[in-house]
Amino acid sequence: MTATVYDVAILSDFRYPGGTSASIAAEVRAQARAGLTTVLVHVRSPHLKAKRPFHPLIVALIRDGSAVLASEGEEVTARLLVVRQPRIFTEDPAVLPRVRSGRAVMVLNQAPGDAGDPARYYRYAEVRDRVAELFGAGIEWAPISPRVREEVLRADPSAVLTPADWHEIIDGSEWWRAPDGGTGRPPVIGRHGRPDPVKWPRTREELLQAYPIDPEVRVRILGGGELAVERLGRRPANWEIVEFGTVEPAAFLHGIDFFVYFHDPDLIEAFGRTIMEAMAAGVPVIVGEHFRPLFGDAALYTTPAGVLPLVRQLWADRERYRQIVLHGREFIESRYGYPSHLARLADRGVRAGAPQPPALAGPPPAPPRAVLLVSDNGVGLGHLSRLMAIGRRLPGDTPVVVATQSHGASVAHREGFLTEYIPSRGVLGLPRQNWTELLRSRLEHLIDLHRPAVVAVDSVPHDGIVAAARARPEVTWVWVRRPMWRRDVGAEWIERRPVFDHVLEPGEFAEPADEGATVADRDGVRLVGPITYLDPGDLVEPEEARTVLELEPGRPAALLQLGAGNINDISSPAARIARHLRSAGFQVVLAESAIATEPMPQPPGTRVVRVYPISRYLRGFDLVVSASGYNSFHELIAFGIPAVFVPNRETALDDQVSRARFAAAAGAALIVEDPDGDDLDRVLARAVRPDVRDALSRRCAEVARRNGAGDAADWLADLTEKAGS
């Protein structure tokens, strides 16, 4: 199969709330209507907050198939690369974009600075050098307007820029509505845009001149009105303030008669997309003289003091008002319509209906549908590790997205997954109903954004998960349901199984001792072997492991990993374990969770290691004393590591006691039934003997089962393929 070559790749940060995202959306729409393919390459900008979501317009494009979102780090090939927003490259990207293209254009949609500081936002020469290193010295540099061109040349007179500006575009038909007669009512002055203090006149006098307190006019503001009110100290009676994002801009514009836009004198407005939108919607525009190079005779130019006289004059002359409206529409369609964008693409070799090169003969293959893996917010990394075990074994061309309520999002990212973080209810301190709504909304957003064929959930089905599954029935939902629940608990979760299309159950070594609610609910469940993150072949050899962990040569080593519920509770039993092992000549290492937010307290004479996955280095230890949670239990059995299990008896669902007892009965491990009594010393006295440890290793080799993660991945891949067919 040959690689997909897209017509256009657009690289930007798709979280920008204003004109950047609106401009990208317009270009993608124009390309889609012309039959051109677009891939979006997301690169995080260093000056945007990390938790900001994608712009809704971008999400809509991805959802309806107008564009494809590349996975983080995915190699992309396109005929033309268009890069937007130079501020993204004020620092080296955290993940280097891998884009191959025939030609490339950097759209300078923001000036380097403003009147007060010509390099306030970025240093042009530094950004130019960084971009050239990433995408080649042949990339074109295209200002979005004459004003940006002037500012770039002021910052760097040697800058080589394209002869023509890469101006904004708009589909006027989506915005146009013929104005009403307007008789018998006062005119409505309005403006819309993202809230930003520099988008308003600096002085109170000019603000009230542009947006006057006058009973003969009304003022309507979408976005930023609260900033103007704060500047005035009160809200005028004739002002109506509409919160940004609550009304679509086109609908808002159809409710005003004049679009008036004046801003802080230090602001260098790159283009003025809202002005273009107002003209397209059939609203006369009143702005400052500095916008004339962009809008010619289609706009009305004055100062703030001239706004009210001009409004009164035009409102009284309905024929002239109508002519201004029609001229504005004609100007926008001829200067900034979609055909102007297709023309500049054609100048760079991207034409609608152009023959494909031989490598692309025939229709390009549909990109693989993604798998979204959703992890619960367990104290440790158990849920997340099981999902990553499956995800890392999915076919290489399957986009995999991990969404976790655990602080392990950073771990998943380091392991190479595209990762989304969902803050847990505990982190946010929300009431249950608020948390349910947030979880539902977040999951729906991630589904709309990444368009997965399959959503696999390793969690109990919380209300928010159930609501999201019902809201997105077109997606295949899979419950990854760990077995070995405590007796007589969890029936309420089993009752929610019907919301899922399938159930995948990882295997359990102690299955004969399982008396939990899942045992009677296995009809139609896909069963696989016990799932571990690593296979035996992934573990490093003993000497290498001891070197990495800085263990002393010539001395036996023991690892203490007390698991969920005990990880930060180095209590008396833990101290006794450490003392006993040290007295037997062992060096003692404590495994600290890779997501711990505070350093682990430790008994004297022990060391703490923080490594993920610690299982990769288990062969460096002669003995492990561990809780018997699902993941660590099955790793120790599968890898033949001599183990003493100290089950956590305080878990809500996981039956660690029965699991550990079964392993001890099978001769594959030892168990401490009473860590506060004499049983602890008695079991450890056996565990430190080499002959006992050798016997445990041999028994593990006899009874260990094959890792089920590969079978689970193959099954999910089949579901994904069926969902996409």
XYZ file of C-alpha atoms in Angstrom:
725
model
C 0.000 0.000 0.000
C 1.411 3.414 -0.960
C 1.435 6.262 1.524
C -1.328 8.875 1.335
C -0.188 12.152 -0.227
C -2.494 14.982 0.770
C -3.006 18.054 -1.351
C -2.490 20.456 1.556
C -1.078 20.017 5.054
C -1.935 22.829 7.471
C 0.331 23.047 10.511
C -0.731 25.163 13.445
C -1.981 25.079 17.012
C -5.683 24.396 16.564
C -6.568 25.700 20.028
C -6.384 29.388 19.071
C -9.729 30.957 19.985
C -9.957 33.738 17.392
C -9.103 34.560 13.823
C -6.321 32.002 13.371
C -8.682 29.051 13.712
C -11.474 30.765 11.773
C -9.058 31.410 8.907
C -7.846 27.821 8.884
C -11.445 26.597 8.857
C -12.285 28.787 5.862
C -9.314 27.499 3.877
C -10.123 23.872 4.676
C -13.738 24.416 3.559
C -12.580 25.979 0.309
C -10.209 23.082 -0.314
C -12.833 20.443 0.487
C -15.372 22.001 -1.892
C -12.749 21.940 -4.639
C -12.114 18.255 -4.019
C -8.704 18.812 -2.404
C -7.583 16.731 0.575
C -6.317 18.358 3.769
C -4.400 16.988 6.728
C -4.084 18.989 9.956
C -0.804 18.800 11.871
C -1.166 20.036 15.440
C 1.844 21.635 17.135
C 1.384 23.140 20.584
C 2.204 26.807 20.896
C 4.324 27.618 23.962
C 2.161 30.591 24.920
C -1.232 28.850 25.045
C -2.514 27.097 28.151
C -2.036 23.351 27.904
C -5.636 22.449 28.784
C -7.296 24.637 26.133
C -9.418 22.521 23.728
C -9.424 22.630 19.938
C -11.488 25.427 18.413
C -15.062 24.230 17.674
C -14.673 25.102 13.978
C -11.643 22.801 13.765
C -13.472 20.018 15.585
C -16.354 20.342 13.104
C -13.967 19.988 10.145
C -12.445 16.828 11.561
C -15.829 15.415 12.473
C -17.417 15.886 9.043
C -14.365 14.608 7.184
C -13.327 17.882 5.560
C -9.872 17.323 7.054
C -7.895 14.530 8.669
C -6.039 15.112 11.951
C -2.556 13.601 11.956
C -1.486 11.782 15.095
C 1.284 13.395 17.118
C 4.621 12.500 15.567
C 2.989 10.877 12.512
C 4.878 11.295 9.231
C 2.754 13.290 6.774
C 3.270 13.859 3.043
C 1.583 16.697 1.136
C 2.006 18.671 -2.054
C 1.872 21.937 -0.116
C 2.554 22.702 3.530
C 0.880 25.815 4.967
C 2.152 26.862 8.405
C 0.135 29.371 10.402
C 1.034 31.433 13.461
C 4.766 32.203 13.790
C 4.550 32.382 17.599
C 4.423 28.576 17.670
C 8.111 28.619 16.791
C 9.395 31.004 19.436
C 10.677 27.772 21.031
C 11.622 24.372 19.665
C 8.476 22.197 19.416
C 8.179 19.541 22.124
C 7.429 17.001 19.389
C 9.053 17.698 16.032
C 6.511 17.720 13.186
C 7.329 15.185 10.476
C 6.022 16.727 7.262
C 7.325 16.161 3.755
C 6.028 18.541 1.091
C 6.757 19.757 -2.408
C 6.431 23.401 -1.369
C 5.872 25.205 1.901
C 4.470 28.577 2.989
C 4.689 30.251 6.381
C 1.667 32.542 6.724
C 2.595 35.511 8.894
C -0.825 36.137 10.390
C 0.562 38.202 13.261
C 3.051 41.034 13.340
C 6.229 40.499 15.390
C 5.179 43.212 17.830
C 3.155 46.372 18.284
C 3.763 50.095 18.356
C 5.225 49.893 21.853
C 7.551 46.931 21.250
C 8.328 45.757 17.692
C 9.313 42.288 19.006
C 6.652 41.850 21.710
C 5.271 38.588 20.245
C 8.232 37.046 18.444
C 11.655 37.831 17.028
C 11.340 37.379 13.309
C 14.944 36.311 12.625
C 14.858 33.639 15.368
C 11.570 32.233 14.132
C 12.791 32.309 10.527
C 15.915 30.312 11.382
C 14.009 27.756 13.448
C 11.361 27.277 10.735
C 14.007 26.950 8.021
C 15.758 24.258 10.051
C 12.494 22.334 10.380
C 11.039 22.748 6.898
C 13.917 23.859 4.698
C 15.295 27.195 3.573
C 12.972 27.233 0.551
C 9.839 27.934 2.590
C 7.969 31.059 1.456
C 7.153 33.808 3.941
C 3.752 35.328 3.203
C 2.359 38.263 5.234
C -1.375 38.271 5.738
C -1.733 42.006 5.083
C 0.190 45.152 4.138
C 0.361 46.130 7.810
C 2.051 42.859 8.815
C 4.418 43.237 5.850
C 5.438 46.687 7.090
C 6.072 45.430 10.616
C 8.125 42.423 9.492
C 10.305 44.651 7.328
C 10.641 47.088 10.210
C 11.877 44.208 12.382
C 14.145 42.783 9.667
C 14.682 44.918 6.542
C 16.401 41.965 4.852
C 13.343 39.713 5.139
C 12.360 38.056 1.847
C 8.573 38.041 1.563
C 6.146 36.865 -1.106
C 5.071 39.578 -3.583
C 1.396 39.018 -2.778
C -0.149 38.827 0.676
C -1.748 35.580 1.884
C -5.005 37.353 2.715
C -8.015 36.019 4.594
C -10.884 34.362 2.698
C -14.606 33.952 3.283
C -17.640 32.367 1.651
C -20.016 35.300 1.444
C -23.025 33.095 0.732
C -22.767 31.624 4.239
C -22.975 35.080 5.815
C -25.228 37.165 3.557
C -28.679 38.343 4.500
C -30.347 41.319 2.857
C -30.927 44.129 5.386
C -34.460 44.994 6.498
C -36.003 48.338 5.919
C -34.964 49.632 9.325
C -37.865 52.091 9.533
C -39.409 53.125 12.800
C -36.598 51.994 15.089
C -33.211 53.301 16.215
C -30.101 51.945 14.442
C -28.052 49.272 16.184
C -24.290 49.777 16.387
C -22.392 46.578 17.085
C -19.130 44.701 17.093
C -17.952 41.159 17.778
C -14.629 39.542 18.585
C -12.677 37.687 21.227
C -12.357 39.458 24.586
C -9.069 41.358 24.697
C -8.400 44.794 26.234
C -6.311 45.945 23.240
C -9.310 45.370 20.986
C -10.961 48.466 22.539
C -10.202 52.207 22.422
C -7.738 53.117 25.139
C -9.514 56.167 26.533
C -12.967 56.428 28.025
C -13.716 59.418 25.786
C -12.997 57.558 22.524
C -14.829 54.458 23.734
C -18.027 56.474 24.308
C -17.599 58.282 20.984
C -17.405 55.020 19.055
C -20.146 53.315 21.104
C -22.187 56.272 22.305
C -24.615 56.656 25.175
C -27.503 58.065 23.183
C -31.220 57.207 23.277
C -31.351 57.437 19.476
C -29.019 54.423 18.982
C -28.566 51.010 20.501
C -25.197 49.312 21.061
C -24.864 45.531 20.871
C -21.576 43.769 21.697
C -20.621 40.096 21.255
C -17.411 39.317 23.165
C -15.401 41.686 25.347
C -18.257 43.908 26.424
C -17.389 43.331 30.056
C -13.956 44.866 29.391
C -15.556 48.033 28.056
C -17.940 48.175 31.019
C -15.001 47.801 33.384
C -13.232 50.656 31.641
C -16.336 52.858 31.904
C -17.220 51.829 35.453
C -20.841 51.087 34.494
C -22.945 49.598 31.720
C -24.873 52.212 29.722
C -28.618 51.664 29.507
C -28.593 51.456 25.702
C -25.883 48.727 25.647
C -26.607 45.025 25.239
C -23.709 42.687 26.045
C -23.690 39.148 24.658
C -21.187 36.657 26.040
C -18.525 35.521 23.571
C -19.317 32.104 22.105
C -23.036 32.075 23.001
C -24.226 33.333 19.583
C -22.848 32.501 16.156
C -21.176 35.575 14.605
C -23.384 35.456 11.486
C -26.573 35.462 13.556
C -25.221 38.306 15.666
C -24.320 40.384 12.611
C -27.829 39.947 11.230
C -29.076 41.754 14.339
C -27.031 44.971 13.935
C -27.093 47.815 11.392
C -23.529 49.179 11.616
C -20.308 47.380 12.459
C -18.023 49.796 14.311
C -14.497 48.728 15.218
C -11.894 50.886 16.944
C -9.055 49.541 19.070
C -6.039 50.534 21.178
C -3.602 52.626 19.095
C -0.691 50.330 19.992
C -2.416 47.281 18.524
C -1.293 46.280 15.050
C -4.351 44.510 13.692
C -3.044 41.867 11.317
C -6.099 41.807 9.075
C -9.510 42.407 10.603
C -11.443 39.249 9.873
C -14.499 40.477 11.764
C -14.651 43.467 9.400
C -14.704 41.125 6.410
C -17.408 39.020 8.059
C -19.594 42.085 8.667
C -19.366 43.161 5.020
C -20.196 39.628 3.886
C -23.228 39.650 6.209
C -24.573 42.865 4.669
C -23.577 45.291 7.422
C -21.866 48.637 6.663
C -18.476 48.907 8.369
C -17.099 51.998 10.118
C -13.379 51.773 10.974
C -10.173 53.750 11.173
C -8.238 54.954 8.135
C -5.462 52.359 8.622
C -7.794 49.649 7.303
C -8.112 51.313 3.859
C -5.323 49.214 2.221
C -7.383 46.102 2.950
C -10.938 47.237 2.300
C -10.601 50.112 -0.164
C -13.798 52.055 -0.788
C -15.989 49.271 0.579
C -15.661 50.477 4.183
C -16.431 53.855 5.785
C -13.461 55.583 7.434
C -13.580 58.072 10.264
C -12.422 58.662 13.843
C -14.372 57.649 16.951
C -15.748 61.180 17.119
C -17.165 60.801 13.612
C -19.102 57.587 14.270
C -22.418 58.966 15.535
C -22.790 61.705 12.842
C -22.015 59.141 10.128
C -24.524 56.646 11.542
C -27.263 59.282 11.680
C -26.526 60.431 8.136
C -26.644 56.950 6.620
C -29.657 55.829 8.650
C -31.573 58.774 7.237
C -30.462 58.010 3.632
C -31.745 54.495 3.032
C -30.717 54.359 -0.619
C -27.108 55.226 0.130
C -27.167 52.693 2.989
C -28.367 50.014 0.550
C -25.665 50.875 -1.985
C -22.941 50.601 0.663
C -24.247 47.184 1.700
C -24.293 45.856 -1.874
C -20.880 47.288 -2.701
C -19.394 45.743 0.419
C -20.761 42.336 -0.523
C -19.443 42.602 -4.095
C -16.027 43.722 -2.846
C -15.678 40.820 -0.413
C -16.737 38.201 -2.944
C -14.378 39.464 -5.642
C -11.351 40.184 -3.414
C -11.592 37.618 -0.619
C -13.842 34.833 -1.903
C -12.854 31.164 -2.060
C -11.661 31.392 -5.702
C -8.833 33.696 -4.596
C -7.529 30.958 -2.301
C -7.761 28.250 -4.962
C -5.814 30.536 -7.321
C -2.874 30.874 -4.934
C -2.876 27.119 -4.339
C -2.782 26.579 -8.104
C 0.187 28.942 -8.346
C 1.978 26.479 -6.045
C 1.041 23.378 -8.011
C -2.097 22.348 -6.082
C -5.063 22.284 -8.460
C -8.503 20.804 -8.132
C -8.753 17.735 -10.366
C -5.008 17.700 -11.087
C -3.714 14.252 -12.091
C -2.080 12.343 -9.266
C 1.515 11.200 -9.539
C 2.060 7.504 -10.317
C 2.526 6.655 -6.631
C -1.055 7.765 -6.025
C -2.799 6.049 -8.942
C -6.299 5.110 -7.884
C -8.165 6.520 -4.896
C -5.987 7.088 -1.829
C -6.629 4.562 0.923
C -8.830 5.755 3.742
C -6.773 6.562 6.822
C -7.103 3.936 9.557
C -9.749 4.683 12.140
C -8.443 5.413 15.612
C -8.828 3.469 18.838
C -9.562 5.584 21.925
C -8.409 3.963 25.173
C -10.099 5.422 28.270
C -8.537 4.734 31.681
C -10.024 5.087 35.157
C -8.503 7.246 37.891
C -7.038 4.486 40.035
C -4.493 5.422 42.685
C -1.802 3.588 40.724
C -1.266 2.900 37.044
C -3.075 -0.440 36.770
C -5.953 0.552 34.493
C -3.700 2.681 32.313
C -0.956 0.059 32.040
C -3.405 -2.603 30.870
C -4.711 -0.307 28.146
C -1.212 0.691 27.066
C -0.272 -3.001 26.963
C -3.007 -3.451 24.367
C -2.360 -0.156 22.591
C 1.351 -0.803 21.995
C 0.465 -4.086 20.237
C -2.143 -2.673 17.848
C -1.111 -2.555 14.161
C 1.441 0.176 13.506
C -0.857 2.206 11.251
C -3.695 2.329 13.803
C -3.915 5.740 15.469
C -4.108 5.180 19.227
C -5.274 7.856 21.652
C -5.063 7.376 25.424
C -7.482 9.359 27.582
C -6.837 8.942 31.276
C -8.241 10.304 34.509
C -4.997 9.241 36.144
C -2.001 11.495 36.664
C -0.342 8.852 34.510
C -1.074 10.960 31.415
C 2.571 12.022 31.504
C 3.611 8.370 31.663
C 1.490 7.497 28.625
C 2.961 10.434 26.756
C 6.516 9.319 27.547
C 5.623 5.843 26.332
C 4.809 7.335 22.927
C 1.010 7.629 23.045
C -1.058 10.591 21.908
C -2.517 11.419 25.309
C -5.538 13.327 26.575
C -5.938 14.100 30.291
C -9.372 14.039 31.934
C -9.139 15.476 35.465
C -10.818 13.151 37.956
C -13.639 14.100 40.250
C -11.257 13.995 43.207
C -8.812 16.368 41.569
C -11.531 18.890 40.698
C -13.516 18.466 43.915
C -16.794 18.441 41.988
C -20.199 17.195 43.152
C -21.147 13.910 41.488
C -23.644 15.419 39.027
C -21.200 18.100 37.859
C -18.492 15.488 37.443
C -20.851 13.264 35.433
C -21.603 16.096 33.039
C -17.938 17.020 32.685
C -16.896 13.422 31.987
C -19.678 12.965 29.434
C -18.839 16.223 27.687
C -15.122 15.496 27.640
C -15.569 12.013 26.200
C -17.946 13.262 23.522
C -15.452 15.977 22.601
C -12.614 13.459 22.314
C -14.746 11.208 20.119
C -15.701 14.117 17.875
C -12.083 15.217 17.721
C -10.292 11.910 17.107
C -13.131 10.027 15.339
C -12.312 6.609 16.802
C -13.928 3.453 15.456
C -13.603 1.828 18.876
C -13.602 3.234 22.412
C -12.161 0.776 24.959
C -12.844 1.673 28.600
C -10.862 0.145 31.482
C -13.014 1.449 34.317
C -16.253 0.773 36.042
C -19.008 2.384 33.944
C -19.471 5.704 35.721
C -22.559 7.766 34.872
C -20.556 10.037 32.583
C -19.228 7.077 30.599
C -22.723 5.622 30.231
C -24.086 8.981 29.064
C -21.293 9.384 26.506
C -21.836 5.856 25.148
C -25.529 6.561 24.673
C -24.796 9.899 23.016
C -22.329 8.373 20.532
C -23.913 5.044 19.512
C -22.161 5.078 16.128
C -18.900 4.200 17.905
C -18.121 0.633 19.017
C -17.828 0.660 22.821
C -15.770 -1.999 24.615
C -15.633 -2.530 28.382
C -12.190 -3.814 29.389
C -13.322 -5.481 32.616
C -10.732 -6.812 35.026
C -11.924 -10.001 36.808
C -11.446 -11.156 40.423
C -13.893 -8.805 42.118
C -14.577 -9.163 45.813
C -17.540 -11.330 46.682
C -20.943 -9.609 46.792
C -19.802 -6.236 45.412
C -20.177 -4.571 42.019
C -23.593 -5.862 40.921
C -24.595 -2.284 40.059
C -21.736 -2.097 37.549
C -22.640 -5.431 35.947
C -26.147 -4.089 35.337
C -24.647 -1.420 33.100
C -23.016 -3.887 30.737
C -25.714 -3.416 28.024
C -24.451 0.094 27.292
C -21.317 -1.511 25.791
C -21.201 -3.355 22.487
C -18.568 -5.807 23.748
C -16.773 -6.858 26.925
C -13.086 -7.804 26.917
C -11.919 -9.610 30.042
C -8.203 -10.026 30.759
C -7.319 -13.465 32.084
C -6.724 -14.230 35.751
C -4.143 -16.724 37.057
C -6.272 -17.235 40.149
C -9.450 -17.776 38.120
C -10.499 -20.949 40.061
C -10.682 -18.819 43.213
C -12.684 -16.006 41.565
C -16.064 -15.604 43.309
C -16.809 -12.093 42.048
C -19.754 -10.740 40.075
C -18.050 -11.099 36.677
C -17.963 -14.920 36.898
C -21.693 -15.302 36.245
C -21.631 -12.667 33.483
C -19.236 -14.164 30.951
C -21.709 -15.094 28.248
C -20.520 -13.337 25.090
C -17.422 -11.939 26.796
C -14.145 -12.013 24.858
C -11.640 -13.761 27.136
C -7.877 -13.460 26.688
C -4.880 -14.443 28.790
C -3.606 -12.332 31.696
C -2.468 -8.953 30.383
C 0.952 -7.533 31.253
C 2.587 -4.447 29.832
C 5.781 -6.308 28.894
C 6.533 -9.768 27.527
C 9.312 -11.845 29.118
C 11.595 -10.964 26.218
C 11.276 -7.253 27.014
C 13.020 -7.592 30.390
C 16.693 -6.695 30.595
C 19.222 -9.208 31.864
C 20.054 -9.275 35.603
C 23.434 -7.571 35.364
C 22.130 -4.741 33.198
C 19.140 -4.258 35.502
C 21.363 -4.049 38.575
C 23.607 -1.537 36.821
C 20.671 0.677 35.819
C 19.213 0.556 39.331
C 22.673 1.118 40.898
C 22.462 -2.002 43.041
C 25.536 -3.133 44.911
C 27.286 -6.084 43.262
C 27.621 -9.304 45.222
C 24.619 -8.690 47.528
C 21.096 -10.043 47.050
C 18.491 -7.366 46.362
C 14.823 -7.191 47.329
C 12.163 -4.905 45.890
C 9.225 -3.669 47.964
C 6.188 -2.587 45.918
C 3.163 -2.276 48.105
C 0.805 -1.103 45.380
C -2.429 0.876 45.386
C -3.616 1.821 48.837
C -0.239 1.280 50.510
C 2.129 3.190 48.286
C 2.599 6.148 50.660
C 1.938 4.263 53.886
C 5.322 3.014 55.074
C 3.856 1.611 58.252
C 5.222 -0.693 60.889
C 4.857 -3.874 58.772
C 6.843 -2.260 55.947
C 9.566 -1.221 58.346
C 9.665 -4.765 59.764
C 9.959 -6.185 56.240
C 12.885 -3.891 55.504
C 14.625 -4.706 58.783
C 14.189 -8.443 58.307
C 15.538 -8.369 54.753
C 18.503 -6.198 55.703
C 19.365 -8.523 58.575
C 19.383 -11.383 56.053
C 21.970 -9.506 53.973
C 19.603 -8.046 51.357
C 19.803 -4.541 49.981
C 16.244 -3.163 49.988
C 14.732 -1.011 47.252
C 11.296 0.648 47.427
C 9.384 1.132 44.158
C 7.821 4.572 44.111
C 4.848 5.187 41.838
C 5.772 6.960 38.613
C 2.890 9.369 39.313
C 3.574 10.079 42.978
C 3.232 13.795 43.709
C 5.271 13.697 46.938
C 8.486 11.829 47.780
C 7.920 8.439 49.355
C 8.926 8.152 53.009
C 11.331 5.274 53.513
C 12.562 3.140 56.388
C 16.230 3.598 57.294
C 18.700 1.775 55.099
C 16.462 1.520 52.032
C 16.605 3.160 48.594
C 13.741 4.506 46.477
C 13.527 4.068 42.696
C 11.029 5.729 40.403
C 11.050 3.937 37.075
C 8.334 3.037 34.601
C 7.862 0.238 33.941
C 9.738 -1.190 36.919
C 8.886 -4.644 35.539
C 11.568 -4.171 32.874
C 14.198 -4.518 35.628
C 12.647 -7.265 37.771
C 15.382 -9.754 36.886
C 17.802 -7.599 38.831
C 16.078 -8.610 42.094
C 16.361 -11.846 44.037
C 13.054 -11.317 45.822
C 10.018 -9.050 45.542
C 7.605 -8.256 48.374
C 4.473 -6.903 46.750
C 0.787 -6.210 47.059
C -1.269 -8.545 44.898
C -2.940 -6.098 42.569
C -3.705 -7.439 39.100
C -0.728 -5.998 37.207
C 2.148 -6.602 39.616
C 0.791 -10.056 40.534
C 0.680 -11.292 36.939
C 4.037 -9.752 36.063
C 5.778 -11.576 38.917
C 4.161 -14.895 38.018
C 4.779 -14.482 34.272
C 8.432 -13.469 34.681
C 9.270 -16.107 37.303
C 10.306 -13.676 40.033
C 10.273 -15.086 43.614
C 7.559 -13.136 45.406
C 5.961 -12.661 48.791
C 2.468 -11.197 48.477
C 1.076 -8.855 51.137
C -2.488 -8.343 49.834
C -4.172 -4.995 50.226
C -7.426 -5.717 52.089
C -8.893 -2.223 51.678
C -9.643 -2.198 47.951
C -13.217 -1.463 46.906
C -13.451 -4.079 44.148
C -10.222 -6.040 43.637
C -9.996 -9.303 45.625
C -6.272 -9.269 46.341
C -6.557 -11.708 49.250
C -8.045 -14.555 47.197
C -5.592 -13.899 44.387
C -2.564 -14.145 46.694
C -3.925 -17.204 48.511
C -4.360 -19.055 45.216
C -0.787 -18.312 44.136
C 0.500 -19.580 47.486
C -1.631 -22.733 47.237
C -0.256 -23.317 43.737
C 3.306 -23.066 45.053
C 4.048 -20.029 42.833
C 4.444 -17.461 45.640
C 4.304 -16.928 49.394
C 1.642 -14.955 51.228
C 1.630 -12.922 54.433
C -1.850 -13.320 55.862
C -1.279 -11.193 58.965
C 1.322 -8.482 58.396
C 0.895 -7.217 61.965
C 1.612 -10.597 63.591
C 4.263 -13.287 63.699
C 3.235 -14.538 60.258
C 5.320 -11.790 58.637
C 8.633 -12.878 60.167
C 7.876 -16.553 59.553
C 7.165 -16.051 55.836
C 10.161 -13.791 55.297
C 12.442 -16.304 57.014
C 11.450 -18.774 54.303
C 11.603 -16.244 51.474
C 15.252 -15.285 52.029
C 16.399 -18.901 51.547
C 17.869 -19.487 48.064
C 16.312 -22.947 47.764
C 12.822 -21.554 48.449
C 13.283 -18.757 45.922
C 14.550 -21.201 43.280
C 11.519 -23.441 43.859
C 9.156 -20.487 43.449
C 10.819 -19.501 40.168
C 10.572 -23.023 38.794
C 6.911 -23.276 39.740
C 6.117 -19.953 38.069
C 7.735 -21.230 34.881
C 5.461 -24.273 35.021
C 2.171 -22.455 35.575
C 2.658 -19.045 33.865
C 0.256 -18.247 31.032
C 1.000 -16.407 27.801
C 0.493 -12.629 27.744
C -3.039 -11.888 26.514
C -2.283 -8.312 25.418
C -1.483 -9.359 21.850
C -4.738 -11.316 21.479
C -6.662 -8.367 22.907
C -4.985 -6.009 20.423
C -5.753 -8.317 17.480
C -9.386 -8.505 18.549
C -9.680 -4.707 18.886
C -8.005 -4.290 15.486
C -10.628 -6.583 13.937
C -13.409 -4.538 15.561
C -11.827 -1.351 14.216
C -11.615 -2.742 10.692
C -15.234 -3.913 10.775
C -16.402 -0.547 12.096
C -14.604 1.228 9.255
C -15.935 -1.020 6.488
